[in-house]
Short mmCIF file of C-alpha atoms and ligand atoms in Angstrom, two decimals:
data_model
loop_
_atom_site.label_atom_id
_atom_site.label_comp_id
_atom_site.label_asym_id
_atom_site.label_seq_id
_atom_site.Cartn_x
_atom_site.Cartn_y
_atom_site.Cartn_z
CA MET A 1 101.20 52.38 84.15
CA SER A 2 100.34 48.74 83.46
CA PHE A 3 96.73 47.68 82.91
CA CYS A 4 96.50 45.75 86.19
CA ALA A 5 98.04 48.55 88.28
CA SER A 6 95.81 51.20 86.71
CA SER A 7 92.67 49.03 87.02
CA LEU A 8 93.41 48.35 90.69
CA GLU A 9 93.95 52.06 91.28
CA ARG A 10 90.68 52.96 89.56
CA VAL A 11 88.59 50.61 91.72
CA LYS A 12 90.56 51.27 94.92
CA PRO A 13 87.67 52.53 97.10
CA LEU A 14 85.64 49.44 96.20
CA TRP A 15 88.66 47.15 96.57
CA ASP A 16 89.41 48.60 100.02
CA ARG A 17 85.78 48.04 101.06
CA MET A 18 86.13 44.42 99.99
CA LEU A 19 89.34 43.96 102.04
CA ALA A 20 87.76 45.68 105.05
CA HIS A 21 84.74 43.38 105.01
CA ALA A 22 83.60 42.08 108.41
CA PHE A 23 83.62 38.48 107.11
CA LEU A 24 87.41 38.67 106.65
CA ALA A 25 88.07 40.54 109.91
CA GLN A 26 85.96 38.07 111.90
CA THR A 27 87.59 35.05 110.26
CA ARG A 28 91.01 36.57 111.08
CA ASP A 29 90.01 37.30 114.68
CA GLY A 30 88.30 33.95 115.27
CA THR A 31 84.90 35.55 115.99
CA ILE A 32 83.07 34.48 112.81
CA PRO A 33 79.92 32.50 113.66
CA ASP A 34 80.15 28.89 112.41
CA GLU A 35 76.86 29.28 110.45
CA THR A 36 78.23 32.31 108.62
CA PHE A 37 81.40 30.44 107.66
CA ALA A 38 79.30 27.44 106.64
CA THR A 39 77.23 29.66 104.32
CA TRP A 40 80.42 30.86 102.66
CA MET A 41 81.73 27.28 102.34
CA GLN A 42 78.51 26.04 100.73
CA GLN A 43 78.38 28.96 98.33
CA ASP A 44 82.05 29.04 97.41
CA TYR A 45 82.03 25.30 96.77
CA LEU A 46 79.36 25.88 94.11
CA PHE A 47 81.33 28.85 92.76
CA VAL A 48 84.61 26.91 92.41
CA GLU A 49 82.72 24.05 90.76
CA ALA A 50 81.32 26.53 88.20
CA ALA A 51 84.75 28.08 87.71
CA ILE A 52 85.86 24.82 86.02
CA PRO A 53 83.53 25.20 82.98
CA PHE A 54 84.44 28.91 82.95
CA ILE A 55 88.14 28.07 82.45
CA ALA A 56 87.22 25.31 80.02
CA ALA A 57 85.23 27.83 77.94
CA LEU A 58 88.25 30.15 77.77
CA ILE A 59 90.52 27.46 76.31
CA PRO A 60 89.16 27.48 72.71
CA LYS A 61 89.75 31.25 72.60
CA ALA A 62 93.17 31.09 74.25
CA PRO A 63 96.56 31.26 72.53
CA ARG A 64 98.38 27.91 72.43
CA GLU A 65 100.73 28.84 75.27
CA HIS A 66 97.80 29.29 77.66
CA TRP A 67 96.34 25.81 77.15
CA THR A 68 98.61 24.05 79.66
CA PRO A 69 98.32 26.77 82.34
CA HIS A 70 94.51 26.68 82.03
CA SER A 71 94.36 22.90 82.23
CA ASP A 72 96.62 23.06 85.32
CA VAL A 73 94.17 25.56 86.82
CA ILE A 74 91.28 23.15 86.21
CA ALA A 75 93.22 20.45 88.07
CA ALA A 76 93.96 22.92 90.90
CA PHE A 77 90.25 23.81 91.19
CA ALA A 78 89.39 20.11 91.42
CA LYS A 79 91.91 19.80 94.31
CA GLU A 80 90.39 22.87 95.90
CA LEU A 81 86.97 21.19 95.86
CA GLU A 82 88.57 18.34 97.82
CA LEU A 83 89.80 20.86 100.38
CA PHE A 84 86.22 22.08 100.84
CA GLU A 85 84.99 18.48 101.12
CA GLU A 86 87.63 17.63 103.75
CA ARG A 87 86.89 20.73 105.86
CA ALA A 88 83.11 20.32 105.49
CA ALA A 89 83.35 16.70 106.66
CA ALA A 90 85.56 17.78 109.60
CA VAL A 91 83.05 20.37 110.84
CA GLY A 92 79.79 18.67 109.76
CA VAL A 93 78.68 21.01 106.95
CA ASP A 94 76.57 19.67 104.05
CA LEU A 95 78.11 21.31 100.96
CA ARG A 96 75.01 20.42 98.93
CA GLY A 97 72.73 21.76 101.66
CA ALA A 98 71.79 25.03 99.97
CA PRO A 99 71.13 26.18 96.39
CA PRO A 100 73.24 29.00 94.95
CA ALA A 101 72.47 32.34 96.61
CA PHE A 102 71.21 35.16 94.39
CA VAL A 103 74.63 36.83 94.17
CA ASN A 104 76.41 33.52 93.58
CA HIS A 105 73.95 32.62 90.82
CA ALA A 106 74.48 36.00 89.17
CA TYR A 107 78.28 35.80 89.49
CA ILE A 108 78.37 32.29 87.99
CA GLN A 109 76.15 33.39 85.06
CA PHE A 110 78.43 36.41 84.59
CA LEU A 111 81.53 34.16 84.43
CA LEU A 112 80.01 31.78 81.91
CA ALA A 113 78.46 34.51 79.76
CA THR A 114 81.74 36.42 79.72
CA ALA A 115 83.72 33.37 78.61
CA ALA A 116 81.14 32.58 75.90
CA ASN A 117 80.36 36.03 74.56
CA GLU A 118 83.31 38.32 75.17
CA ALA A 119 86.82 38.48 73.77
CA TYR A 120 89.44 36.25 75.40
CA GLU A 121 91.21 39.22 77.02
CA VAL A 122 87.95 40.23 78.72
CA GLY A 123 87.43 36.72 80.12
CA TYR A 124 91.05 36.69 81.27
CA THR A 125 90.49 40.02 83.02
CA VAL A 126 87.62 38.48 85.00
CA LEU A 127 89.82 35.50 85.91
CA TYR A 128 92.65 37.74 87.08
CA ALA A 129 90.40 40.11 89.07
CA ALA A 130 88.66 37.20 90.86
CA GLU A 131 91.93 35.44 91.73
CA LYS A 132 93.64 38.67 92.82
CA ALA A 133 90.63 39.54 94.98
CA TYR A 134 90.75 36.15 96.72
CA HIS A 135 94.52 36.29 97.19
CA GLU A 136 94.36 39.73 98.81
CA SER A 137 91.24 38.95 100.83
CA TRP A 138 92.78 35.83 102.38
CA LYS A 139 96.02 37.73 103.01
CA VAL A 140 93.97 40.01 105.28
CA VAL A 141 92.80 36.91 107.16
CA LYS A 142 96.38 35.56 107.30
CA GLU A 143 97.66 38.69 109.07
CA ASP A 144 96.44 37.50 112.44
CA ILE A 145 94.53 34.23 112.26
CA SER A 146 95.60 31.49 114.68
CA PRO A 147 97.38 28.65 112.86
CA ASP A 148 95.16 26.37 114.96
CA SER A 149 92.00 27.82 113.41
CA LYS A 150 89.83 25.21 111.71
CA TRP A 151 89.70 27.62 108.77
CA TYR A 152 93.49 27.86 108.38
CA PRO A 153 93.66 25.45 105.39
CA PHE A 154 91.65 27.99 103.36
CA VAL A 155 94.16 30.71 104.29
CA GLU A 156 97.05 28.54 103.15
CA ASN A 157 95.26 27.79 99.89
CA TRP A 158 94.72 31.38 98.73
CA ALA A 159 97.25 33.43 100.72
CA GLY A 160 100.24 31.09 100.23
CA ASP A 161 103.26 31.44 97.93
CA GLY A 162 101.97 29.07 95.24
CA PHE A 163 98.81 31.11 94.77
CA ALA A 164 100.82 34.37 94.88
CA GLN A 165 102.97 33.09 92.00
CA TYR A 166 99.93 32.06 89.99
CA VAL A 167 98.33 35.51 90.45
CA ALA A 168 101.63 37.19 89.45
CA TYR A 169 101.73 35.03 86.31
CA LEU A 170 98.13 36.00 85.42
CA GLU A 171 99.02 39.65 85.98
CA GLY A 172 102.01 39.50 83.63
CA GLU A 173 99.99 37.79 80.90
CA LEU A 174 97.06 40.19 81.27
CA ASP A 175 99.34 43.24 81.13
CA LYS A 176 100.89 41.95 77.88
CA MET A 177 97.45 41.35 76.34
CA ALA A 178 96.18 44.77 77.44
CA ALA A 179 99.26 46.50 75.99
CA ALA A 180 98.48 44.88 72.62
CA ALA A 181 94.70 45.60 72.75
CA GLY A 182 92.99 48.53 71.04
CA PRO A 183 91.21 51.24 73.07
CA ASP A 184 87.71 49.73 72.78
CA ARG A 185 88.87 46.30 73.93
CA ARG A 186 90.86 47.85 76.76
CA ALA A 187 87.83 49.87 77.89
CA ARG A 188 85.77 46.69 77.95
CA MET A 189 88.47 44.97 80.03
CA GLU A 190 88.40 47.87 82.52
CA LYS A 191 84.63 47.63 82.77
CA TYR A 192 84.81 43.89 83.48
CA PHE A 193 87.56 44.39 86.03
CA GLU A 194 85.24 46.75 87.90
CA LEU A 195 82.22 44.43 87.57
CA THR A 196 84.22 41.50 88.93
CA THR A 197 85.35 43.59 91.90
CA ARG A 198 81.70 44.45 92.62
CA TYR A 199 80.77 40.77 92.52
CA GLU A 200 83.63 39.94 94.90
CA LEU A 201 82.43 42.53 97.43
CA ALA A 202 78.87 41.27 96.98
CA PHE A 203 80.03 37.70 97.63
CA TRP A 204 81.33 38.55 101.14
CA GLU A 205 78.12 40.47 101.76
CA MET A 206 76.09 37.44 100.73
CA ALA A 207 78.15 35.11 102.96
CA ALA A 208 77.34 37.40 105.89
CA SER A 209 73.67 37.99 105.05
CA GLY A 210 72.27 34.86 103.34
CA SER A 211 70.49 33.71 100.17
CA GLY A 212 69.22 37.06 98.91
CA TRP A 213 66.55 35.48 96.65
CA PRO A 214 63.24 37.31 96.83
CA GLY A 215 60.68 34.95 98.39
CA LEU A 216 63.15 32.21 99.45
CA ASP A 217 64.77 31.46 102.79
CA ASP A 218 68.45 30.47 103.16
CA ASP A 219 67.65 26.78 102.52
CA GLY A 220 65.91 27.61 99.25
CA GLN A 221 62.41 27.06 100.65
CA GLU A 222 59.48 29.41 99.86
CA ALA A 223 59.50 31.98 102.65
C1 MP5 B 301 87.62 32.77 94.04
C2 MP5 B 301 86.71 31.99 94.77
C3 MP5 B 301 88.98 32.27 93.70
N1 MP5 B 301 87.00 30.76 95.19
N2 MP5 B 301 85.48 32.52 95.09
C4 MP5 B 301 85.18 33.76 94.69
C5 MP5 B 301 83.84 34.31 95.02
N3 MP5 B 301 86.04 34.51 94.01
C6 MP5 B 301 87.25 34.03 93.68
O1 MP5 B 301 88.87 31.32 92.70
P1 MP5 B 301 89.52 29.88 92.87
O2 MP5 B 301 88.82 29.09 91.86
O3 MP5 B 301 89.14 29.40 94.24
O4 MP5 B 301 90.97 30.07 92.73
#
């Protein structure tokens, strides 16, 4: 079995918990409170912003044929930030209104530390797992969300055909790299696949429950 298929199978209970998260079900059903969605928007905006230096840090370790795809991804992330800015302006959310939540801070540090300190294949595993998680999560929302929902542009972004093709490309590349990797490297990749899945589940939890910093409220003030 390919690396991606076997990794997904190994984390399946966790993955299914992520896809069953109330944040996704409520966004699909139109019952998500606006403040909860706003928390996610503020936090994911910071996450996508940090994903740009993450990709940039992978480039020096990448084979030549990955340079253009990675630079295209950086451009796509910059466009995605504009999508957040457009939606935030439409609904009156201040995207700079909150500091990174505890989980977001940890996830961003994990991305940057992985790109800096781990082998390229391990960083690529984190990229794939995060993108696959978002693609599948937003597909759950797409199943039954009203096309008139103010959150529909986010569904189109991650659950659409363009993103599906990008995730399929990452999967093919990662499977090739894993097939060529030795057992220690492959074990490390599996570990990081699992860690990324845990962060993805934790991110929906954080969106639903707030900052998570000991001693701080959701606006970053001493509580
Ligand atoms: C992604 C994201 C997808 N936006 N947020 C989290 C927590 N995980 C994955 O990455 P991108 O950069 O939006 O494609």
